Amino acid sequence: MKVQVCIIGGGPSGLLLSQLLHLQGIDTILLEKYSREHVLSRIRAGVIEHGFAKLMREAQCGERMDREGEIHHGFHIAHDSRLDYVDLHKHSGGNSVIVYGQTELTRDLYEARDKLGGNVVHNAEDVTPHDIASDAPYVTYRVGDKTVRVDCEFVIGADGFHGVSRKSIPTDVLREHEKIYPFGWLGILSRTKPVSPELIYVKHERGFALCSLRSQVLSRYYIQVPLSDKPEDWSDDAFWAELKRRLPEQVAAQLITGPSIEKSIAPLRSFVAEPMRYGRLFLAGDAAHIVPPTGARGLNSAASDIYYLYHALIDHYRKGDDSGLDGYSQKALARVWKAQRFSWWMTMLLHRFPDRLSYDERLQETEMSYLFSSETAQRLVAENYVGLPF
Ligand code: RFL
Ligand code: PHB
């Protein structure tokens, strides 16, 4: 089989790129390791920045997001028995974010691929890129006992942090930068009315918490837990009790609890692989970089990679102009590192660090009081949270 672009990974990055390229008449195949049901059972991101929302509309996938997603003009930070507000709209020149689950967004992308008859292969085993440093790369995969070879012009590695693409870049070329935080987030989804119409990030002596949502009848809550904890260590009752302890009294009093319909722990990690291109292989999204979820940047950073790649490939095929492809890694990484900086900053601001010094504690308190005493500081947060320009 021969295609122009072979995309590895059927998460939001891979699906969005295949949809955008298809609409421009560029031939793609997308290879996903798992079943569609499996991909759609993951509960992940919830906050979509405005630039990403625009790209979803350009991909003809924005209709349900615009209908069912909620526009949020700001979020709260609870700390020291106070509930402060970051007004995104006011401090970012009128921008906002959309709260719309990654699961729903991925479902919309799959449906759009179906509608256009996109070439999407599920349960593709042993996906392997070959000859990526040459002008004639190819990818092999297995379905049952049949091995299929896909010849292509470009390979896109959009296969997440544990994928195969990054690992196919020689180790003497790839530099990896990593920071692992000594805790994780235990998240639950429940069919209950959210405690607040907008998100509440909570800094508390017992640890971080987050009140988020998927809709007015579906809540998403997180609490910081030690890395050694397992989801099965936490009954629903224990989760709700711990969450309530971390919320300001007036918020805890309003909390509606119910059975969890999903419960999982995500470890917190910052990671960047450089460069994001090797020969004819281009990495995008979590395959190249991970942020702790605190600043809601992960999926949004994936979207900006896709924006750059999409335009670079269009310029290559339409105008024979390779400057976008040649500059991809540098351009994408410049924005990726800004998302890393912001996610690291939000994580340091809001979490309880087990081995903190009293000095670190004082700095963290000062950072918080500075934030809410300075409009300039709030503008910096707003500008980053709604998404820096692509
Ligand atoms: P994905 O979503 O991991 O998709 C990669 C796909 O590749 C497949 N795959 C393979 N396919 C073929 N062959 C192989 N060898 C393969 N290996 C893997 C996988 O099965 C998968 O389907 O990466 P992608 O597309 O780059 O998307 C990135 C986002 O998923 C991620 O950045 C976000 O979920 C991060 N994130 C958040 N991002 C935000 O922007 N806003 C948020 O509010 C936000 N909240 C979160 C988050 C991530 C979280 N977790 C669980 C880490 C909250 C949480 C709790
Ligand atoms: C979520 O709703 O899952 C969510 C929202 C904001 C974050 C992280 C996760 O910063």
Short mmCIF file of C-alpha atoms and ligand atoms in Angstrom, two decimals:
data_model
loop_
_atom_site.label_atom_id
_atom_site.label_comp_id
_atom_site.label_asym_id
_atom_site.label_seq_id
_atom_site.Cartn_x
_atom_site.Cartn_y
_atom_site.Cartn_z
CA MET A 1 0.00 0.00 0.00
CA LYS A 2 1.21 3.54 -0.71
CA VAL A 3 0.02 6.80 0.90
CA GLN A 4 1.45 10.28 1.21
CA VAL A 5 1.36 10.46 5.01
CA CYS A 6 1.31 7.56 7.47
CA ILE A 7 0.09 8.59 10.92
CA ILE A 8 0.85 6.39 13.93
CA GLY A 9 -1.62 6.81 16.80
CA GLY A 10 -5.37 7.42 16.85
CA GLY A 11 -5.58 9.87 19.74
CA PRO A 12 -6.67 13.47 19.19
CA SER A 13 -3.34 14.49 17.54
CA GLY A 14 -3.37 11.77 14.89
CA LEU A 15 -7.09 12.01 14.18
CA LEU A 16 -7.07 15.78 13.85
CA LEU A 17 -4.12 15.76 11.45
CA SER A 18 -5.58 12.99 9.29
CA GLN A 19 -8.89 14.87 9.10
CA LEU A 20 -7.26 18.22 8.19
CA LEU A 21 -5.03 16.63 5.54
CA HIS A 22 -7.90 14.62 4.06
CA LEU A 23 -9.91 17.83 3.64
CA GLN A 24 -6.97 19.21 1.61
CA GLY A 25 -6.84 16.14 -0.62
CA ILE A 26 -3.74 14.62 1.02
CA ASP A 27 -3.83 10.89 1.31
CA THR A 28 -3.28 9.42 4.80
CA ILE A 29 -3.54 6.18 6.72
CA LEU A 30 -3.88 6.17 10.50
CA LEU A 31 -2.66 3.16 12.51
CA GLU A 32 -4.02 2.77 16.06
CA LYS A 33 -2.86 0.03 18.40
CA TYR A 34 -6.14 -0.38 20.29
CA SER A 35 -9.84 -0.60 19.47
CA ARG A 36 -11.95 2.51 19.09
CA GLU A 37 -13.91 1.56 22.24
CA HIS A 38 -10.66 1.39 24.20
CA VAL A 39 -9.49 4.81 22.97
CA LEU A 40 -12.89 6.29 23.81
CA SER A 41 -12.92 4.82 27.31
CA ARG A 42 -10.01 7.02 28.46
CA ILE A 43 -11.04 10.02 30.53
CA ARG A 44 -8.50 12.78 30.07
CA ALA A 45 -8.48 16.46 29.27
CA GLY A 46 -11.36 18.84 29.76
CA VAL A 47 -10.19 22.31 28.83
CA ILE A 48 -9.88 23.42 25.20
CA GLU A 49 -8.12 26.68 24.38
CA HIS A 50 -9.62 29.01 21.79
CA GLY A 51 -6.97 28.38 19.09
CA PHE A 52 -7.59 24.64 19.31
CA ALA A 53 -11.35 25.19 19.13
CA LYS A 54 -10.80 27.16 15.91
CA LEU A 55 -8.75 24.30 14.46
CA MET A 56 -11.53 21.82 15.33
CA ARG A 57 -13.97 24.02 13.39
CA GLU A 58 -11.56 24.16 10.44
CA ALA A 59 -11.49 20.36 10.54
CA GLN A 60 -15.32 20.42 10.36
CA CYS A 61 -15.47 18.84 13.81
CA GLY A 62 -16.56 21.79 15.93
CA GLU A 63 -20.31 21.59 15.73
CA ARG A 64 -21.02 19.50 18.86
CA MET A 65 -18.18 21.18 20.76
CA ASP A 66 -19.81 24.56 20.08
CA ARG A 67 -23.26 23.23 20.97
CA GLU A 68 -22.47 21.22 24.09
CA GLY A 69 -19.14 22.65 25.31
CA GLU A 70 -19.26 25.32 27.99
CA ILE A 71 -17.50 28.63 27.56
CA HIS A 72 -15.60 29.52 30.73
CA HIS A 73 -14.50 33.10 31.24
CA GLY A 74 -12.39 32.34 34.29
CA PHE A 75 -11.54 29.92 37.10
CA HIS A 76 -11.23 30.03 40.87
CA ILE A 77 -8.26 29.34 43.09
CA ALA A 78 -9.08 28.33 46.67
CA HIS A 79 -6.28 28.93 49.16
CA ASP A 80 -5.95 29.90 52.80
CA SER A 81 -9.77 29.77 53.30
CA ARG A 82 -10.22 32.25 50.44
CA LEU A 83 -11.77 31.78 47.03
CA ASP A 84 -10.09 34.05 44.48
CA TYR A 85 -10.98 34.38 40.81
CA VAL A 86 -8.79 34.60 37.70
CA ASP A 87 -10.83 36.48 35.13
CA LEU A 88 -9.52 35.04 31.85
CA HIS A 89 -11.81 37.10 29.69
CA LYS A 90 -10.90 40.42 31.28
CA HIS A 91 -7.16 39.75 31.48
CA SER A 92 -6.58 38.11 28.10
CA GLY A 93 -8.24 40.67 25.88
CA GLY A 94 -11.60 38.91 25.63
CA ASN A 95 -10.54 35.28 25.22
CA SER A 96 -11.92 32.30 27.09
CA VAL A 97 -11.69 28.48 27.10
CA ILE A 98 -14.20 25.76 26.28
CA VAL A 99 -14.82 22.96 28.74
CA TYR A 100 -15.46 19.92 26.55
CA GLY A 101 -14.11 16.46 27.32
CA GLN A 102 -11.29 14.91 25.29
CA THR A 103 -13.40 11.76 25.06
CA GLU A 104 -16.20 13.64 23.28
CA LEU A 105 -13.74 15.53 21.10
CA THR A 106 -12.10 12.25 20.07
CA ARG A 107 -15.53 10.75 19.34
CA ASP A 108 -16.32 13.75 17.09
CA LEU A 109 -13.01 13.27 15.25
CA TYR A 110 -13.69 9.55 14.69
CA GLU A 111 -17.17 10.33 13.40
CA ALA A 112 -15.77 12.94 11.02
CA ARG A 113 -13.17 10.41 9.76
CA ASP A 114 -16.00 7.88 9.18
CA LYS A 115 -18.03 10.45 7.26
CA LEU A 116 -15.17 11.19 4.86
CA GLY A 117 -14.27 7.51 4.55
CA GLY A 118 -10.89 8.07 6.23
CA ASN A 119 -8.43 5.20 6.28
CA VAL A 120 -8.24 4.33 10.01
CA VAL A 121 -6.90 0.95 11.12
CA HIS A 122 -7.62 -0.23 14.66
CA ASN A 123 -5.91 -3.04 16.57
CA ALA A 124 -2.77 -2.53 14.45
CA GLU A 125 -0.08 -4.57 16.23
CA ASP A 126 3.70 -4.18 16.12
CA VAL A 127 3.56 -0.89 14.23
CA THR A 128 7.14 -0.16 13.19
CA PRO A 129 8.59 2.75 11.20
CA HIS A 130 11.47 1.85 8.83
CA ASP A 131 14.07 3.85 6.89
CA ILE A 132 12.88 7.14 8.35
CA ALA A 133 16.21 8.81 7.58
CA SER A 134 15.78 7.99 3.86
CA ASP A 135 13.53 9.53 1.19
CA ALA A 136 11.49 6.33 1.05
CA PRO A 137 10.29 5.51 4.56
CA TYR A 138 7.73 2.80 5.23
CA VAL A 139 5.77 1.47 8.16
CA THR A 140 4.81 -2.12 8.86
CA TYR A 141 2.03 -3.40 11.10
CA ARG A 142 0.39 -6.69 11.84
CA VAL A 143 -3.27 -7.65 11.95
CA GLY A 144 -3.60 -11.23 13.17
CA ASP A 145 -0.85 -13.12 11.37
CA LYS A 146 -0.82 -10.80 8.35
CA THR A 147 1.93 -8.16 8.08
CA VAL A 148 1.08 -5.08 6.03
CA ARG A 149 3.64 -2.68 4.56
CA VAL A 150 2.73 1.01 4.04
CA ASP A 151 5.08 2.99 1.81
CA CYS A 152 4.80 6.72 2.39
CA GLU A 153 6.47 10.10 2.05
CA PHE A 154 6.17 11.14 5.69
CA VAL A 155 5.62 9.32 8.99
CA ILE A 156 3.86 11.18 11.80
CA GLY A 157 4.49 9.83 15.30
CA ALA A 158 1.33 10.78 17.20
CA ASP A 159 1.34 7.66 19.36
CA GLY A 160 1.52 9.18 22.81
CA PHE A 161 4.17 8.91 25.50
CA HIS A 162 4.45 5.10 25.37
CA GLY A 163 4.41 4.84 21.58
CA VAL A 164 6.97 3.40 19.22
CA SER A 165 7.78 6.50 17.12
CA ARG A 166 10.01 8.42 19.51
CA LYS A 167 11.92 5.23 20.24
CA SER A 168 12.80 4.86 16.57
CA ILE A 169 14.92 8.04 16.66
CA PRO A 170 18.58 7.10 17.33
CA THR A 171 19.57 7.70 20.95
CA ASP A 172 22.58 9.80 19.94
CA VAL A 173 20.20 12.22 18.18
CA LEU A 174 17.37 12.40 20.73
CA ARG A 175 17.68 14.43 23.94
CA GLU A 176 15.09 13.80 26.61
CA HIS A 177 14.35 16.21 29.46
CA GLU A 178 12.23 14.86 32.28
CA LYS A 179 10.93 15.85 35.68
CA ILE A 180 8.86 13.46 37.75
CA TYR A 181 6.75 14.85 40.56
CA PRO A 182 6.43 12.86 43.79
CA PHE A 183 2.63 12.53 43.59
CA GLY A 184 -0.28 11.78 41.28
CA TRP A 185 -3.87 12.90 40.74
CA LEU A 186 -6.68 10.57 41.70
CA GLY A 187 -9.62 11.52 39.46
CA ILE A 188 -13.25 10.51 39.54
CA LEU A 189 -16.12 11.12 37.20
CA SER A 190 -19.62 11.17 38.69
CA ARG A 191 -23.11 11.80 37.40
CA THR A 192 -23.69 14.67 39.79
CA LYS A 193 -24.24 18.39 39.40
CA PRO A 194 -20.84 20.15 39.55
CA VAL A 195 -20.16 22.05 42.74
CA SER A 196 -19.26 25.17 40.75
CA PRO A 197 -20.13 26.32 37.22
CA GLU A 198 -16.43 27.19 36.68
CA LEU A 199 -13.32 25.25 37.72
CA ILE A 200 -11.90 25.52 41.24
CA TYR A 201 -8.18 24.76 41.69
CA VAL A 202 -7.46 24.16 45.38
CA LYS A 203 -4.19 24.64 47.27
CA HIS A 204 -4.58 23.03 50.68
CA GLU A 205 -2.30 21.86 53.48
CA ARG A 206 -3.51 18.26 52.84
CA GLY A 207 -2.73 18.55 49.13
CA PHE A 208 -4.07 19.88 45.84
CA ALA A 209 -7.64 19.34 44.62
CA LEU A 210 -9.55 20.32 41.50
CA CYS A 211 -13.27 20.64 40.89
CA SER A 212 -13.94 20.33 37.17
CA LEU A 213 -16.81 19.16 35.03
CA ARG A 214 -17.88 17.77 31.72
CA SER A 215 -21.42 19.18 31.73
CA GLN A 216 -23.98 20.46 34.20
CA VAL A 217 -24.81 16.84 35.10
CA LEU A 218 -21.32 15.30 34.93
CA SER A 219 -18.58 16.24 37.39
CA ARG A 220 -14.85 15.57 37.31
CA TYR A 221 -12.91 15.90 40.57
CA TYR A 222 -9.25 15.29 41.38
CA ILE A 223 -7.18 15.07 44.57
CA GLN A 224 -3.42 14.91 44.93
CA VAL A 225 -2.33 11.49 46.27
CA PRO A 226 1.03 9.81 46.96
CA LEU A 227 2.49 7.90 44.03
CA SER A 228 2.20 4.67 46.01
CA ASP A 229 -1.64 4.88 46.14
CA LYS A 230 -3.81 2.74 43.86
CA PRO A 231 -7.36 3.62 42.74
CA GLU A 232 -8.67 0.54 44.58
CA ASP A 233 -7.26 1.97 47.85
CA TRP A 234 -9.85 4.72 47.58
CA SER A 235 -13.54 3.95 48.12
CA ASP A 236 -15.93 6.58 46.78
CA ASP A 237 -16.74 7.60 50.36
CA ALA A 238 -13.07 8.06 51.20
CA PHE A 239 -12.58 10.16 48.06
CA TRP A 240 -15.52 12.47 48.81
CA ALA A 241 -14.48 12.86 52.45
CA GLU A 242 -10.93 13.83 51.47
CA LEU A 243 -12.12 16.21 48.75
CA LYS A 244 -14.46 17.93 51.24
CA ARG A 245 -11.63 18.41 53.72
CA ARG A 246 -9.64 20.28 51.08
CA LEU A 247 -12.46 22.54 49.85
CA PRO A 248 -13.36 25.88 51.44
CA GLU A 249 -16.27 25.35 53.87
CA GLN A 250 -18.87 27.16 51.75
CA VAL A 251 -17.92 25.04 48.72
CA ALA A 252 -17.79 21.74 50.65
CA ALA A 253 -21.31 22.46 51.95
CA GLN A 254 -22.59 22.60 48.35
CA LEU A 255 -20.82 19.43 47.14
CA ILE A 256 -23.18 16.79 45.77
CA THR A 257 -21.67 13.32 45.93
CA GLY A 258 -22.61 10.11 44.13
CA PRO A 259 -21.15 6.86 42.85
CA SER A 260 -18.04 7.22 40.70
CA ILE A 261 -18.36 6.03 37.10
CA GLU A 262 -14.60 6.19 36.53
CA LYS A 263 -11.70 6.35 38.93
CA SER A 264 -8.03 6.47 37.97
CA ILE A 265 -4.66 7.83 39.05
CA ALA A 266 -2.44 9.87 36.73
CA PRO A 267 1.19 10.34 37.77
CA LEU A 268 2.50 13.88 37.22
CA ARG A 269 5.38 14.23 34.82
CA SER A 270 7.06 16.91 32.70
CA PHE A 271 8.87 15.61 29.64
CA VAL A 272 10.25 17.00 26.38
CA ALA A 273 12.05 15.12 23.59
CA GLU A 274 14.21 17.12 21.19
CA PRO A 275 14.29 17.34 18.22
CA MET A 276 10.70 16.61 17.15
CA ARG A 277 11.82 15.64 13.67
CA TYR A 278 14.24 13.00 12.47
CA GLY A 279 14.50 12.56 8.70
CA ARG A 280 10.95 11.90 7.49
CA LEU A 281 9.54 11.19 10.95
CA PHE A 282 7.74 14.03 12.74
CA LEU A 283 6.63 13.67 16.36
CA ALA A 284 3.47 15.38 17.59
CA GLY A 285 1.61 15.64 20.91
CA ASP A 286 2.32 13.39 23.88
CA ALA A 287 4.78 11.35 21.77
CA ALA A 288 7.17 14.29 22.14
CA HIS A 289 6.11 16.08 25.32
CA ILE A 290 4.12 15.64 28.50
CA VAL A 291 3.03 18.20 31.07
CA PRO A 292 1.44 17.73 34.47
CA PRO A 293 -2.29 18.40 33.96
CA THR A 294 -2.32 21.39 36.34
CA GLY A 295 -2.28 24.06 33.64
CA ALA A 296 -4.55 22.12 31.23
CA ARG A 297 -1.91 22.39 28.51
CA GLY A 298 -1.30 18.80 27.31
CA LEU A 299 -3.95 18.38 24.66
CA ASN A 300 -3.66 22.02 23.72
CA SER A 301 0.08 21.66 23.07
CA ALA A 302 -0.69 18.64 20.89
CA ALA A 303 -3.07 20.84 18.90
CA SER A 304 -0.43 23.47 18.23
CA ASP A 305 1.98 20.79 16.93
CA ILE A 306 -0.77 19.65 14.57
CA TYR A 307 -1.38 23.21 13.42
CA TYR A 308 2.31 23.66 12.50
CA LEU A 309 2.57 20.22 10.86
CA TYR A 310 -0.63 20.65 8.88
CA HIS A 311 0.52 23.97 7.44
CA ALA A 312 4.03 22.65 6.77
CA LEU A 313 2.65 19.65 4.86
CA ILE A 314 0.25 21.83 2.87
CA ASP A 315 3.14 24.11 1.87
CA HIS A 316 5.18 21.06 0.86
CA TYR A 317 2.44 19.52 -1.30
CA ARG A 318 0.94 22.75 -2.68
CA LYS A 319 3.96 24.98 -3.20
CA GLY A 320 6.95 22.66 -2.98
CA ASP A 321 8.00 24.83 -0.03
CA ASP A 322 9.77 22.83 2.70
CA SER A 323 10.57 25.69 5.04
CA GLY A 324 7.66 24.73 7.34
CA LEU A 325 8.85 21.12 7.57
CA ASP A 326 12.44 22.22 8.10
CA GLY A 327 11.45 24.67 10.82
CA TYR A 328 8.83 22.42 12.45
CA SER A 329 10.87 21.10 15.36
CA GLN A 330 12.22 24.49 16.36
CA LYS A 331 8.87 26.24 16.04
CA ALA A 332 6.89 23.56 17.86
CA LEU A 333 9.46 23.27 20.67
CA ALA A 334 9.45 27.02 21.29
CA ARG A 335 5.75 26.83 22.13
CA VAL A 336 6.05 23.47 23.89
CA TRP A 337 8.61 24.90 26.33
CA LYS A 338 6.30 27.81 27.14
CA ALA A 339 3.54 25.32 27.98
CA GLN A 340 6.08 23.39 30.07
CA ARG A 341 6.98 26.55 31.96
CA PHE A 342 3.37 27.42 32.72
CA SER A 343 2.41 23.87 33.75
CA TRP A 344 5.45 23.63 36.01
CA TRP A 345 4.60 27.01 37.57
CA MET A 346 0.94 26.07 38.23
CA THR A 347 2.07 22.71 39.66
CA MET A 348 4.60 24.36 42.00
CA LEU A 349 2.04 26.95 43.08
CA LEU A 350 -0.75 24.57 44.01
CA HIS A 351 0.66 21.25 45.26
CA ARG A 352 1.97 20.06 48.58
CA PHE A 353 5.53 18.82 48.18
CA PRO A 354 6.46 16.08 50.64
CA ASP A 355 10.05 17.26 51.24
CA ARG A 356 9.47 20.98 51.09
CA LEU A 357 11.61 23.36 53.10
CA SER A 358 9.94 26.06 55.17
CA TYR A 359 11.65 28.42 52.70
CA ASP A 360 9.78 26.81 49.76
CA GLU A 361 6.52 27.09 51.67
CA ARG A 362 6.99 30.80 52.25
CA LEU A 363 7.82 31.34 48.56
CA GLN A 364 4.69 29.41 47.53
CA GLU A 365 2.55 31.57 49.86
CA THR A 366 4.19 34.72 48.53
CA GLU A 367 3.62 33.64 44.92
CA MET A 368 -0.09 33.21 45.69
CA SER A 369 -0.50 36.51 47.50
CA TYR A 370 1.42 38.28 44.73
CA LEU A 371 -0.85 36.74 42.09
CA PHE A 372 -3.99 38.11 43.68
CA SER A 373 -2.51 41.50 44.48
CA SER A 374 -1.26 42.21 40.97
CA GLU A 375 -3.33 42.56 37.81
CA THR A 376 -0.12 42.12 35.83
CA ALA A 377 0.43 38.71 37.44
CA GLN A 378 -3.17 37.72 36.65
CA ARG A 379 -2.69 38.82 33.06
CA LEU A 380 0.30 36.47 32.74
CA VAL A 381 -1.79 33.57 34.01
CA ALA A 382 -4.73 34.43 31.77
CA GLU A 383 -2.57 34.81 28.66
CA ASN A 384 -1.04 31.36 29.19
CA TYR A 385 -4.24 29.57 30.27
CA VAL A 386 -6.32 30.67 27.27
CA GLY A 387 -3.40 29.63 25.04
CA LEU A 388 -0.48 31.53 23.55
CA PRO A 389 -0.88 32.24 19.83
CA PHE A 390 0.20 29.42 17.46
P1 RFL B 1 -2.73 10.16 23.11
O1 RFL B 1 -4.07 10.70 23.50
O2 RFL B 1 -1.94 9.43 24.13
O3 RFL B 1 -2.94 9.24 21.82
C1 RFL B 1 -1.92 8.43 21.33
C2 RFL B 1 -2.57 7.24 20.64
O4 RFL B 1 -1.55 6.40 20.10
C3 RFL B 1 -1.87 5.04 20.37
N1 RFL B 1 -0.63 4.25 20.38
C4 RFL B 1 -0.21 3.53 19.32
N2 RFL B 1 -0.72 3.35 18.12
C5 RFL B 1 -0.05 2.54 17.26
N3 RFL B 1 1.10 1.90 17.59
C6 RFL B 1 1.67 2.07 18.80
N4 RFL B 1 2.80 1.47 19.11
C7 RFL B 1 1.00 2.91 19.73
N5 RFL B 1 1.26 3.28 21.00
C8 RFL B 1 0.27 4.10 21.37
C9 RFL B 1 -2.57 5.08 21.71
O5 RFL B 1 -3.38 3.96 21.92
C10 RFL B 1 -3.36 6.38 21.60
O6 RFL B 1 -4.66 6.16 21.10
O7 RFL B 1 -1.77 11.33 22.56
P2 RFL B 1 -2.17 12.64 21.71
O8 RFL B 1 -3.09 12.30 20.58
O9 RFL B 1 -0.90 13.34 21.45
O10 RFL B 1 -3.05 13.52 22.73
C11 RFL B 1 -2.50 14.08 23.89
C12 RFL B 1 -3.55 14.18 25.00
O11 RFL B 1 -4.18 12.92 25.14
C13 RFL B 1 -2.95 14.63 26.34
O12 RFL B 1 -1.98 15.64 26.15
C14 RFL B 1 -4.02 15.19 27.32
O13 RFL B 1 -4.95 14.22 27.68
C15 RFL B 1 -3.36 15.78 28.59
N6 RFL B 1 -4.35 16.27 29.56
C16 RFL B 1 -4.92 17.52 29.42
N7 RFL B 1 -4.62 18.30 28.36
C17 RFL B 1 -5.22 19.52 28.18
O14 RFL B 1 -4.89 20.22 27.22
N8 RFL B 1 -6.20 19.97 29.03
C18 RFL B 1 -6.59 19.26 30.14
O15 RFL B 1 -7.51 19.68 30.84
C19 RFL B 1 -5.91 18.00 30.38
N9 RFL B 1 -6.26 17.22 31.43
C20 RFL B 1 -4.72 15.48 30.66
C21 RFL B 1 -5.68 15.99 31.58
C22 RFL B 1 -4.18 14.20 30.86
C23 RFL B 1 -4.55 13.47 31.95
N10 RFL B 1 -3.96 12.17 32.10
C24 RFL B 1 -4.69 10.99 32.30
C25 RFL B 1 -2.56 12.01 31.80
C26 RFL B 1 -6.06 15.27 32.69
C27 RFL B 1 -5.48 14.00 32.90
C28 RFL B 1 -5.91 13.26 34.14
C1 PHB B 2 -10.29 18.07 33.63
O1 PHB B 2 -11.46 18.50 33.62
O2 PHB B 2 -10.05 16.87 33.46
C2 PHB B 2 -9.17 19.01 33.88
C3 PHB B 2 -9.41 20.38 33.91
C4 PHB B 2 -8.37 21.25 34.14
C5 PHB B 2 -7.10 20.75 34.36
C6 PHB B 2 -6.86 19.40 34.32
C7 PHB B 2 -7.90 18.50 34.07
O3 PHB B 2 -6.08 21.62 34.63
#
